[in-house]
Coordinates of C-alpha atoms in Angstrom, one line a residue:
X1 CA 0.0 0.0 0.0
X2 CA 1.4 3.4 -1.0
X3 CA 1.5 6.3 1.4
X4 CA 0.8 9.9 0.5
X5 CA 3.8 11.7 -1.1
X6 CA 5.8 13.9 1.3
X7 CA 8.5 16.5 0.7
X8 CA 11.9 16.4 2.4
X9 CA 14.8 18.8 2.3
X10 CA 18.4 17.6 2.7
X11 CA 21.4 19.8 3.5
X12 CA 24.2 18.7 1.1
X13 CA 27.0 20.1 3.2
X14 CA 28.8 21.6 0.3
X15 CA 31.8 24.0 0.5
X16 CA 31.3 27.7 0.7
X17 CA 32.9 28.0 -2.8
X18 CA 30.4 25.7 -4.3
X19 CA 27.5 27.5 -2.6
X20 CA 28.7 30.9 -3.8
X21 CA 29.1 29.6 -7.3
X22 CA 25.6 28.2 -7.4
X23 CA 24.2 31.5 -6.0
X24 CA 26.1 33.4 -8.7
X25 CA 24.6 31.1 -11.4
X26 CA 21.1 31.8 -10.1
X27 CA 21.7 35.6 -9.9
X28 CA 22.9 35.8 -13.6
X29 CA 20.7 33.1 -15.1
X30 CA 18.8 34.5 -18.0
X31 CA 20.9 37.7 -18.1
X32 CA 23.8 36.4 -20.2
X33 CA 26.2 36.7 -17.3
X34 CA 29.0 34.2 -16.8
X35 CA 30.9 32.9 -13.7
X36 CA 34.5 32.0 -13.5
X37 CA 34.3 28.7 -11.5
X38 CA 34.5 25.2 -12.8
X39 CA 32.2 23.6 -10.2
X40 CA 29.6 21.3 -11.8
X41 CA 26.6 20.8 -9.5
X42 CA 25.3 18.0 -11.7
X43 CA 28.2 15.9 -10.4
X44 CA 27.0 16.0 -6.8
X45 CA 26.2 12.6 -5.3
X46 CA 22.7 13.1 -3.7
X47 CA 22.1 11.5 -0.4
X48 CA 19.0 9.5 -1.5
X49 CA 18.0 7.9 -4.8
X50 CA 15.1 6.1 -6.4
X51 CA 14.8 2.6 -5.1
X52 CA 15.9 3.3 -1.6
X53 CA 13.6 2.9 1.4
X54 CA 11.6 5.7 -0.2
X55 CA 10.8 6.2 -3.9
X56 CA 11.9 9.6 -5.1
X57 CA 9.2 11.1 -7.2
X58 CA 10.9 14.4 -8.1
X59 CA 13.7 16.6 -6.8
X60 CA 15.6 19.8 -7.3
X61 CA 18.6 21.7 -5.9
X62 CA 17.8 25.0 -4.2
X63 CA 19.2 27.5 -1.7
X64 CA 17.7 27.7 1.8
X65 CA 19.2 29.9 4.5
X66 CA 22.4 30.4 2.5
X67 CA 22.9 26.6 2.2
X68 CA 22.5 24.4 -0.9
X69 CA 19.8 21.8 -0.2
X70 CA 18.1 19.0 -2.2
X71 CA 14.3 19.2 -2.0
X72 CA 12.6 15.9 -2.9
X73 CA 9.1 14.6 -3.2
X74 CA 9.2 11.1 -1.9
X75 CA 6.8 8.2 -1.3
X76 CA 7.3 5.4 1.2
X77 CA 7.2 2.1 -0.7
X78 CA 7.3 -0.3 2.2
X79 CA 6.3 -0.5 5.9

């Protein structure tokens, strides 16, 4: 029996350099601006994945209180 989907937020514990780079990308996105760092957020190993104790329905990286977090919609798949 499937439970109602829930939303979780996980702090990724990334370096200040990575956090500042991600913030600069968000600031200049859509304005043609560029950053000078080579940090690639798509290479981050996320703390949960599809098929674990919870099924990950969707997720996104965001900034919350000056920290990079992973916000995921999950659904419990077993009791």
